[in-house]
Amino acid sequence: MMERMKQWLGISRESSPTRSPPASPASHRPVSHVSRPANTSPSKTRSIDQSERKKAEMATSSSLPAPVQRRSRSKSPSKHGRQKQTSSGNRTLGLIKTSDDETFLPREHQNPQVQESDGNFFESFTALAWRQENKRLRLASEDEKEAEKPPPSENKFGAKPKHHQLSRKEFELLYIEVLYTIKHKIGTTTSCHSPFIQDLYQYAQEAFGVRPEDHARLLAKATEEKPPIVILNMTVIEAKGLLAKDADGFSDPYCMLGIQPGQSSEGDSTALFSSDEESGTKTKEKERRGLRKFSTSLRKKKDKELVKDLVPAKYIQTTAVIPNTLNPVWNEKFRFDLDCVHTDRFHLDIWDHDEEFSVIDAAKRLNEVSGLKGLGRFFKQIAQSARTKNDSSIDDFLGCVDIGLDNIPSVGLDQWYQLQGRSSKSNIQGEIHLKLKLATREDRGIPEDDNWTDVKQHEDLMCIFIEHEVRKFNDPSFKWSGDLPQAALTILHQHAIQGDVTEVQQAVCRWMAHSRQHAKYPLCYNLLLAHLTHLDKVWKPATLSRDEEESLAESFNLFIEYCLTLLSRLRETFPPSNRMAFSRLEGMFRCLAKIYSMRVFKKCCPFQKELHSEITSVIKRGNLDWYERLYSSCRSQTKREEDSLQSLIELTNHLNADIYRGNEYYNSIFESLVSVNYFSLTYRQLEKMLGEEVSQDISVILKKMDCDRELDSSGPPPPTMGTTLFELYLALQEFARYSNNFQQGDIRSLAISQYYQWFGFAVSKWLCIARHKALRRIRKAVELDKVAQVDSVVKYSTSAVDVCCCFAQITEFWKQLSWPDLVGAYQFVHRLVEDISNGSQLYADLVHEKLTAAGYYDEEGQFDITEQLCITINNIEQVRRSLCVLPESLEFNAIQRALEANNGDGVEPLDAQSLRKKLCQADSAMIRKITQVVDRVADKMRPDIKKDVFHLNWAPDSLPADDAVGDLLEYLDSNLLTLNNNLLKTNFDRILESIWVEVLEEFKDVLDNEEVRPPIFYQRMFDALGLLVDFFHAKGKGLNMEDILSQQFQELRDLLTFHKMDTMSLIETFYIQMAEIQKQQESTEFGILNFRAVYRYDSHTLYVEVLSAKDLIPLDANGLSDPFVLVQLCPDHVFPNITVQSTQVIKKTLHPLFEESFEFAISPGECQHKGATLLFTIMDHDLVFQNDFAGEVYLAMEDVPGVSGEEVTGYDALSIISLPLIQPKHKAYGALQILARRTWDKEAQEFVKKRSKVEEQAV
């Protein structure tokens, strides 16, 4: 038995997430009879949960929730025969699940026939949001597929700038220039350049695409050209750590520098220009040519050889004198022509200047002298000639540097040189910083500083090399890194140094060449950005000629035009789904932003518009062109007039996808790089065009669909409507939601923000159709009902799933509409709530009628707990729960706030509380329906419960409570098993609560109507009630203790508590009750008594002083009274030897003044006894007749000062106790009434008789 009870009490029902397949159709077979199980044997022992029992016993003094009023039902006279049985064990529920609030009905249990009965009307509308979402998912999927594809070709959309194309003659001249440059290569080769001339010729031939015979012909022409003049560009930057020659510890240093010429090999016309291969064979010969060191040229010795050559003036130059320093800074540039780079040497002396005389003039004058022995002697002669004839002082020598020119690399030298002395004995210190670089010039009859032709040739040469490399590149051109081979870099480098193309000019050529080729072969924008950055770094004002600046400006403008053309077709050229294309867009923006920030751009293009305005204009123009193409494409598919709605949907969906991409991808890059809010710009433009398009077509569409006016709700239901109109609504809704990125004031200016106003009548029509279809679907669902199971035990039917899903779909569709105007939404939500509430009540009525038709309420025959009974109340409960989510789903609170704000604007007030009232009405109606079914079960169980309670009361004295109540627990156990197996917990709790009420009423009926028994019998009933509390509570997993400890239960418990007391305890309880009534008395209608009372613990004496009374009730014919006060200690069995004391009678007054004191000798134990009370009875004295009762006052002895043993001083200072008089009233259930029923108890009857006299005299 105990195992079976655990089974039905331990099953977890709808909290289980397991879903079982639908069961077979209901057969309405009886699941269980309301009867007693057979073949169970009694047990004589049973353990009781003492803690739970104690909780029930102490409920009177415990802090309990407010009692809940329970219904009482008429008793059913029907009874069933049964066998008396008992069971052992601690009867407590073992439920695992404590709540089923999260129960859900799986949608797969819907009946497909019910949905098909109306053509899946509701499903088709809720699927609209899925379609929108699927479109977004497809778009994302397509974007993902496009992510790794090659980007679209920019050549297809970019502008085709017209650059100057080389003619055949110009092409050959450029090729000759390249051959000439290679042939006359100067400087030694560094690691980044190619040292082999043959490699350079071969690369040039490949890059230019020249045939061998043409190459030989053009090379011959290049050879015939006059060799260029080699020059040395020298910069004297600074010196440091020089020797101090003046008395002040400083020097006045200056430099004399020049070229010491040598002799070339006879007949070698190319001695000045050779490759590293040629120079290697001449190393020894060059050493034999050894030039005499300048330091030795100043020594005083006999020269065996004399330098007979003239020393031209152009070979000697001087720097300025820097006074008073040992670390002079000159930063002076010099230029020297060279006769032979292999033999000429550079020499520099540093001197300390001692006279205010022009060293430069002296150098010029002495340069005209011939026959000097060596350039070193020549430097010395210049310094000496700068003196006056009478001055014998000579400038002091600070050191010299001698550098061979044949080892200068083509990139030049930039380094510090240690200063040398004339001999090893010279005291020289310090070093000097020099820059040396070789170059050439041609004797063409043009100014040396005009190299515009060389610059243009350099650009053209770069273009040819770039194009050649890009064509050789196997991957797309934009993946080319921009690295040229060594041969190309060497040719360009030699061309630059031979043509004296400066670093700035090279940077300009590099940019112009790459940007020019970019229009033909799209290059990497990071490469272009690098060239722009380098150009911006090296450019300084006045470093470019006017022609160069004009050419650079043209290059900038052509590139900007090309980029803006691409931006005008942004969506096609740079689709954001293509990672490479989007990366190129970012690179292009960086290039544009860099150009507009460059100083050289502002210098060359001073009147150029701002980049922000340029891009804004292009984006607007591009948006317009794109929209017109899109609109034409959508309209081209509209062959019939009815297709205009579909074309609007397609157009809006395309715009949504475009706006999404603009906001998600384009906007951030536009804002961060070019300071253009692409999203705002594009959205406003497209919104205006879409708004104009929709407003022109929507009125015609609505009229054709009969959605341009309000329908008569009382008329016949309108025909069904398709989903297409609401597809347009949801598409426009999605478009309008993007405006949330704007400020509220900006949103109001948008035409599309009021899109929902076009669809008001359409929504109203849909609600009308939905109401009729929902009611028909509810009826159809009940008609085609099938049994389903949420898990292995709890059952419901498909009709509940169909109805709940129908309501959910209606609510879901409204949520999808997301009506922006909450005030306007009130009328729609009100209709929704009303329709759903009416539908839920209709469903409850239909399934209840079905249960009634099955004979549930028949009085004849045996009452059975059937599967249909459980399914019916489960279904109603599930549908009832579906209403609970409506306040949140339909946004009741938001509508309420909107209405409250709107009602203050002088508009007719609307009350959103009516929505909740309507839901509450439906909820109450469904609960009443469930209760009606549940109460029927309890009513049918009542006769057996009554019999068990009767047996409990009349069981033998020796039978303990747990055995005496065994029959009742066994009966409840057997019948609740079936209910628990098939009911939701909420419904099962309802039946438990209803049965609990039946049990309480039967207990109360026994107490009221059965013959009064000795207290021992009521003690057993009290214990049995505690066991029932444990049984129904089930350690927190059954009924809530709040539901168990109801007002009805507390009254019954109190009554049992009185019945199980002996007579003396009941009398004591009576006085406790009266003292409690006295404390709660607030009315003074019977007057007030003023007195003092104190207990002297040391003398065991109670002192009482009756002071006065006021506002007594008149009891004499004259309207007054003759009052006196009786003072007594109660109850008598506690104070057996204490006599009643009385005050004097005060004649004819309602406000008597007594001022009399009384003493009572009583022990502390008597004072602290349970129920010990000080009683004041106010009487009206009558000489002829019996004294009249005026009222009484009760004071519990425990409230008298000093009773607890505390010291009390100053009797006169004690506060006066003022208590209102009370009149005793008859109480249906109380200690006095229990005493009255004990007719066999003499003491009880005497006490009742005495109190009855008082009650009879009461007013």
PDB file of C-alpha atoms in Angstrom, residues 394-539:
ATOM      1  CA  ILE A 394      99.371  82.368 -41.179  1.00  0.00           C
ATOM      2  CA  ASP A 395      96.042  80.529 -40.718  1.00  0.00           C
ATOM      3  CA  ASP A 396      96.371  77.478 -38.518  1.00  0.00           C
ATOM      4  CA  PHE A 397      95.786  74.062 -40.103  1.00  0.00           C
ATOM      5  CA  LEU A 398      93.021  71.982 -38.416  1.00  0.00           C
ATOM      6  CA  GLY A 399      93.088  68.840 -40.587  1.00  0.00           C
ATOM      7  CA  CYS A 400      92.220  67.454 -43.989  1.00  0.00           C
ATOM      8  CA  VAL A 401      90.250  64.686 -45.760  1.00  0.00           C
ATOM      9  CA  ASP A 402      91.215  62.967 -49.009  1.00  0.00           C
ATOM     10  CA  ILE A 403      88.628  60.734 -50.737  1.00  0.00           C
ATOM     11  CA  GLY A 404      88.905  58.670 -53.897  1.00  0.00           C
ATOM     12  CA  LEU A 405      85.900  59.090 -56.196  1.00  0.00           C
ATOM     13  CA  ASP A 406      86.012  55.748 -57.930  1.00  0.00           C
ATOM     14  CA  ASN A 407      84.476  53.943 -54.893  1.00  0.00           C
ATOM     15  CA  ILE A 408      81.476  56.226 -54.399  1.00  0.00           C
ATOM     16  CA  PRO A 409      78.329  54.112 -54.777  1.00  0.00           C
ATOM     17  CA  SER A 410      75.567  55.245 -57.084  1.00  0.00           C
ATOM     18  CA  VAL A 411      73.360  56.059 -54.081  1.00  0.00           C
ATOM     19  CA  GLY A 412      76.119  58.332 -52.725  1.00  0.00           C
ATOM     20  CA  LEU A 413      77.904  58.568 -49.402  1.00  0.00           C
ATOM     21  CA  ASP A 414      76.638  60.171 -46.222  1.00  0.00           C
ATOM     22  CA  GLN A 415      79.078  59.658 -43.346  1.00  0.00           C
ATOM     23  CA  TRP A 416      81.558  61.069 -40.889  1.00  0.00           C
ATOM     24  CA  TYR A 417      85.285  61.216 -41.819  1.00  0.00           C
ATOM     25  CA  GLN A 418      88.159  61.371 -39.376  1.00  0.00           C
ATOM     26  CA  LEU A 419      90.431  64.406 -39.991  1.00  0.00           C
ATOM     27  CA  GLN A 420      94.029  63.652 -41.002  1.00  0.00           C
ATOM     28  CA  GLY A 421      97.270  65.618 -40.423  1.00  0.00           C
ATOM     29  CA  ARG A 422     100.140  66.568 -42.787  1.00  0.00           C
ATOM     30  CA  SER A 423     102.359  64.009 -41.121  1.00  0.00           C
ATOM     31  CA  SER A 424     102.343  61.517 -38.325  1.00  0.00           C
ATOM     32  CA  LYS A 425     103.621  64.229 -36.014  1.00  0.00           C
ATOM     33  CA  SER A 426     100.715  66.577 -36.702  1.00  0.00           C
ATOM     34  CA  ASN A 427      98.461  67.260 -33.756  1.00  0.00           C
ATOM     35  CA  ILE A 428      95.042  66.866 -35.381  1.00  0.00           C
ATOM     36  CA  GLN A 429      91.705  65.884 -33.927  1.00  0.00           C
ATOM     37  CA  GLY A 430      87.997  65.883 -34.839  1.00  0.00           C
ATOM     38  CA  GLU A 431      85.844  64.617 -37.689  1.00  0.00           C
ATOM     39  CA  ILE A 432      83.690  66.068 -40.416  1.00  0.00           C
ATOM     40  CA  HIS A 433      80.264  65.024 -41.818  1.00  0.00           C
ATOM     41  CA  LEU A 434      80.088  64.994 -45.637  1.00  0.00           C
ATOM     42  CA  LYS A 435      77.596  63.939 -48.297  1.00  0.00           C
ATOM     43  CA  LEU A 436      78.946  62.933 -51.718  1.00  0.00           C
ATOM     44  CA  LYS A 437      76.892  61.856 -54.684  1.00  0.00           C
ATOM     45  CA  LEU A 438      77.739  61.411 -58.343  1.00  0.00           C
ATOM     46  CA  ALA A 439      75.581  62.735 -61.162  1.00  0.00           C
ATOM     47  CA  THR A 440      75.870  63.679 -64.833  1.00  0.00           C
ATOM     48  CA  ARG A 441      74.850  66.505 -67.106  1.00  0.00           C
ATOM     49  CA  GLU A 442      74.648  66.716 -70.845  1.00  0.00           C
ATOM     50  CA  ASP A 443      75.836  69.603 -72.917  1.00  0.00           C
ATOM     51  CA  ARG A 444      72.478  70.294 -74.626  1.00  0.00           C
ATOM     52  CA  GLY A 445      72.482  74.056 -74.468  1.00  0.00           C
ATOM     53  CA  ILE A 446      69.719  74.225 -71.831  1.00  0.00           C
ATOM     54  CA  PRO A 447      69.996  75.397 -68.211  1.00  0.00           C
ATOM     55  CA  GLU A 448      71.266  72.744 -65.898  1.00  0.00           C
ATOM     56  CA  ASP A 449      68.429  73.263 -63.411  1.00  0.00           C
ATOM     57  CA  ASP A 450      65.786  72.584 -66.097  1.00  0.00           C
ATOM     58  CA  ASN A 451      65.286  68.786 -66.187  1.00  0.00           C
ATOM     59  CA  TRP A 452      61.570  68.671 -67.091  1.00  0.00           C
ATOM     60  CA  THR A 453      62.360  66.358 -70.000  1.00  0.00           C
ATOM     61  CA  ASP A 454      64.213  63.964 -67.718  1.00  0.00           C
ATOM     62  CA  VAL A 455      61.282  63.986 -65.272  1.00  0.00           C
ATOM     63  CA  LYS A 456      58.746  63.132 -67.996  1.00  0.00           C
ATOM     64  CA  GLN A 457      61.053  60.419 -69.309  1.00  0.00           C
ATOM     65  CA  HIS A 458      61.387  59.053 -65.781  1.00  0.00           C
ATOM     66  CA  GLU A 459      57.590  58.833 -65.427  1.00  0.00           C
ATOM     67  CA  ASP A 460      57.179  57.163 -68.815  1.00  0.00           C
ATOM     68  CA  LEU A 461      59.945  54.726 -67.978  1.00  0.00           C
ATOM     69  CA  MET A 462      58.228  53.817 -64.699  1.00  0.00           C
ATOM     70  CA  CYS A 463      54.906  53.287 -66.491  1.00  0.00           C
ATOM     71  CA  ILE A 464      56.527  50.877 -68.958  1.00  0.00           C
ATOM     72  CA  PHE A 465      58.210  48.902 -66.174  1.00  0.00           C
ATOM     73  CA  ILE A 466      54.995  48.753 -64.087  1.00  0.00           C
ATOM     74  CA  GLU A 467      52.916  47.589 -67.026  1.00  0.00           C
ATOM     75  CA  HIS A 468      55.492  44.979 -67.895  1.00  0.00           C
ATOM     76  CA  GLU A 469      55.525  43.574 -64.359  1.00  0.00           C
ATOM     77  CA  VAL A 470      51.738  43.601 -64.039  1.00  0.00           C
ATOM     78  CA  ARG A 471      51.375  41.723 -67.324  1.00  0.00           C
ATOM     79  CA  LYS A 472      53.864  39.113 -66.144  1.00  0.00           C
ATOM     80  CA  PHE A 473      51.982  38.750 -62.828  1.00  0.00           C
ATOM     81  CA  ASN A 474      49.797  35.638 -62.866  1.00  0.00           C
ATOM     82  CA  ASP A 475      47.291  36.799 -60.228  1.00  0.00           C
ATOM     83  CA  PRO A 476      44.965  39.813 -60.437  1.00  0.00           C
ATOM     84  CA  SER A 477      46.780  43.118 -60.708  1.00  0.00           C
ATOM     85  CA  PHE A 478      45.506  44.372 -57.333  1.00  0.00           C
ATOM     86  CA  LYS A 479      47.471  41.592 -55.625  1.00  0.00           C
ATOM     87  CA  TRP A 480      50.755  42.792 -57.120  1.00  0.00           C
ATOM     88  CA  SER A 481      52.997  44.071 -54.352  1.00  0.00           C
ATOM     89  CA  GLY A 482      54.551  46.826 -56.490  1.00  0.00           C
ATOM     90  CA  ASP A 483      58.075  45.466 -56.136  1.00  0.00           C
ATOM     91  CA  LEU A 484      60.170  45.967 -59.280  1.00  0.00           C
ATOM     92  CA  PRO A 485      63.114  43.655 -60.050  1.00  0.00           C
ATOM     93  CA  GLN A 486      66.716  44.717 -59.448  1.00  0.00           C
ATOM     94  CA  ALA A 487      67.286  45.484 -63.099  1.00  0.00           C
ATOM     95  CA  ALA A 488      64.318  47.866 -63.251  1.00  0.00           C
ATOM     96  CA  LEU A 489      65.306  49.557 -60.007  1.00  0.00           C
ATOM     97  CA  THR A 490      68.902  49.943 -61.273  1.00  0.00           C
ATOM     98  CA  ILE A 491      67.816  51.495 -64.567  1.00  0.00           C
ATOM     99  CA  LEU A 492      65.451  53.890 -62.803  1.00  0.00           C
ATOM    100  CA  HIS A 493      68.106  54.766 -60.260  1.00  0.00           C
ATOM    101  CA  GLN A 494      70.722  55.446 -62.916  1.00  0.00           C
ATOM    102  CA  HIS A 495      68.278  57.481 -64.936  1.00  0.00           C
ATOM    103  CA  ALA A 496      67.465  59.552 -61.880  1.00  0.00           C
ATOM    104  CA  ILE A 497      71.049  60.302 -60.901  1.00  0.00           C
ATOM    105  CA  GLN A 498      72.192  60.895 -64.471  1.00  0.00           C
ATOM    106  CA  GLY A 499      69.231  63.150 -65.141  1.00  0.00           C
ATOM    107  CA  ASP A 500      69.620  64.835 -61.766  1.00  0.00           C
ATOM    108  CA  VAL A 501      66.014  63.867 -60.908  1.00  0.00           C
ATOM    109  CA  THR A 502      65.583  64.846 -57.287  1.00  0.00           C
ATOM    110  CA  GLU A 503      64.001  62.706 -54.615  1.00  0.00           C
ATOM    111  CA  VAL A 504      60.824  64.810 -54.720  1.00  0.00           C
ATOM    112  CA  GLN A 505      60.668  64.522 -58.497  1.00  0.00           C
ATOM    113  CA  GLN A 506      61.148  60.769 -58.249  1.00  0.00           C
ATOM    114  CA  ALA A 507      58.279  60.578 -55.701  1.00  0.00           C
ATOM    115  CA  VAL A 508      56.086  62.609 -58.076  1.00  0.00           C
ATOM    116  CA  CYS A 509      56.977  60.353 -61.007  1.00  0.00           C
ATOM    117  CA  ARG A 510      56.370  57.269 -58.941  1.00  0.00           C
ATOM    118  CA  TRP A 511      52.863  58.456 -57.966  1.00  0.00           C
ATOM    119  CA  MET A 512      51.919  59.659 -61.435  1.00  0.00           C
ATOM    120  CA  ALA A 513      53.123  56.445 -63.050  1.00  0.00           C
ATOM    121  CA  HIS A 514      51.280  54.183 -60.629  1.00  0.00           C
ATOM    122  CA  SER A 515      48.057  56.214 -60.644  1.00  0.00           C
ATOM    123  CA  ARG A 516      48.162  56.291 -64.461  1.00  0.00           C
ATOM    124  CA  GLN A 517      48.594  52.537 -64.682  1.00  0.00           C
ATOM    125  CA  HIS A 518      45.918  52.058 -61.987  1.00  0.00           C
ATOM    126  CA  ALA A 519      43.271  53.188 -64.485  1.00  0.00           C
ATOM    127  CA  LYS A 520      44.330  50.351 -66.811  1.00  0.00           C
ATOM    128  CA  TYR A 521      45.345  47.721 -64.293  1.00  0.00           C
ATOM    129  CA  PRO A 522      43.726  48.262 -60.853  1.00  0.00           C
ATOM    130  CA  LEU A 523      46.559  48.214 -58.347  1.00  0.00           C
ATOM    131  CA  CYS A 524      46.576  47.711 -54.629  1.00  0.00           C
ATOM    132  CA  TYR A 525      45.386  50.882 -52.917  1.00  0.00           C
ATOM    133  CA  ASN A 526      47.836  50.348 -50.089  1.00  0.00           C
ATOM    134  CA  LEU A 527      50.613  50.598 -52.680  1.00  0.00           C
ATOM    135  CA  LEU A 528      49.201  53.889 -53.961  1.00  0.00           C
ATOM    136  CA  LEU A 529      48.791  55.113 -50.391  1.00  0.00           C
ATOM    137  CA  ALA A 530      52.440  54.328 -49.664  1.00  0.00           C
ATOM    138  CA  HIS A 531      53.550  56.420 -52.663  1.00  0.00           C
ATOM    139  CA  LEU A 532      51.289  59.289 -51.553  1.00  0.00           C
ATOM    140  CA  THR A 533      52.658  59.127 -48.042  1.00  0.00           C
ATOM    141  CA  HIS A 534      56.244  59.212 -49.316  1.00  0.00           C
ATOM    142  CA  LEU A 535      55.478  62.120 -51.618  1.00  0.00           C
ATOM    143  CA  ASP A 536      53.899  64.062 -48.773  1.00  0.00           C
ATOM    144  CA  LYS A 537      56.934  63.345 -46.620  1.00  0.00           C
ATOM    145  CA  VAL A 538      59.616  64.487 -49.041  1.00  0.00           C
ATOM    146  CA  TRP A 539      57.800  67.433 -50.627  1.00  0.00           C
TER     147      TRP A 539
END
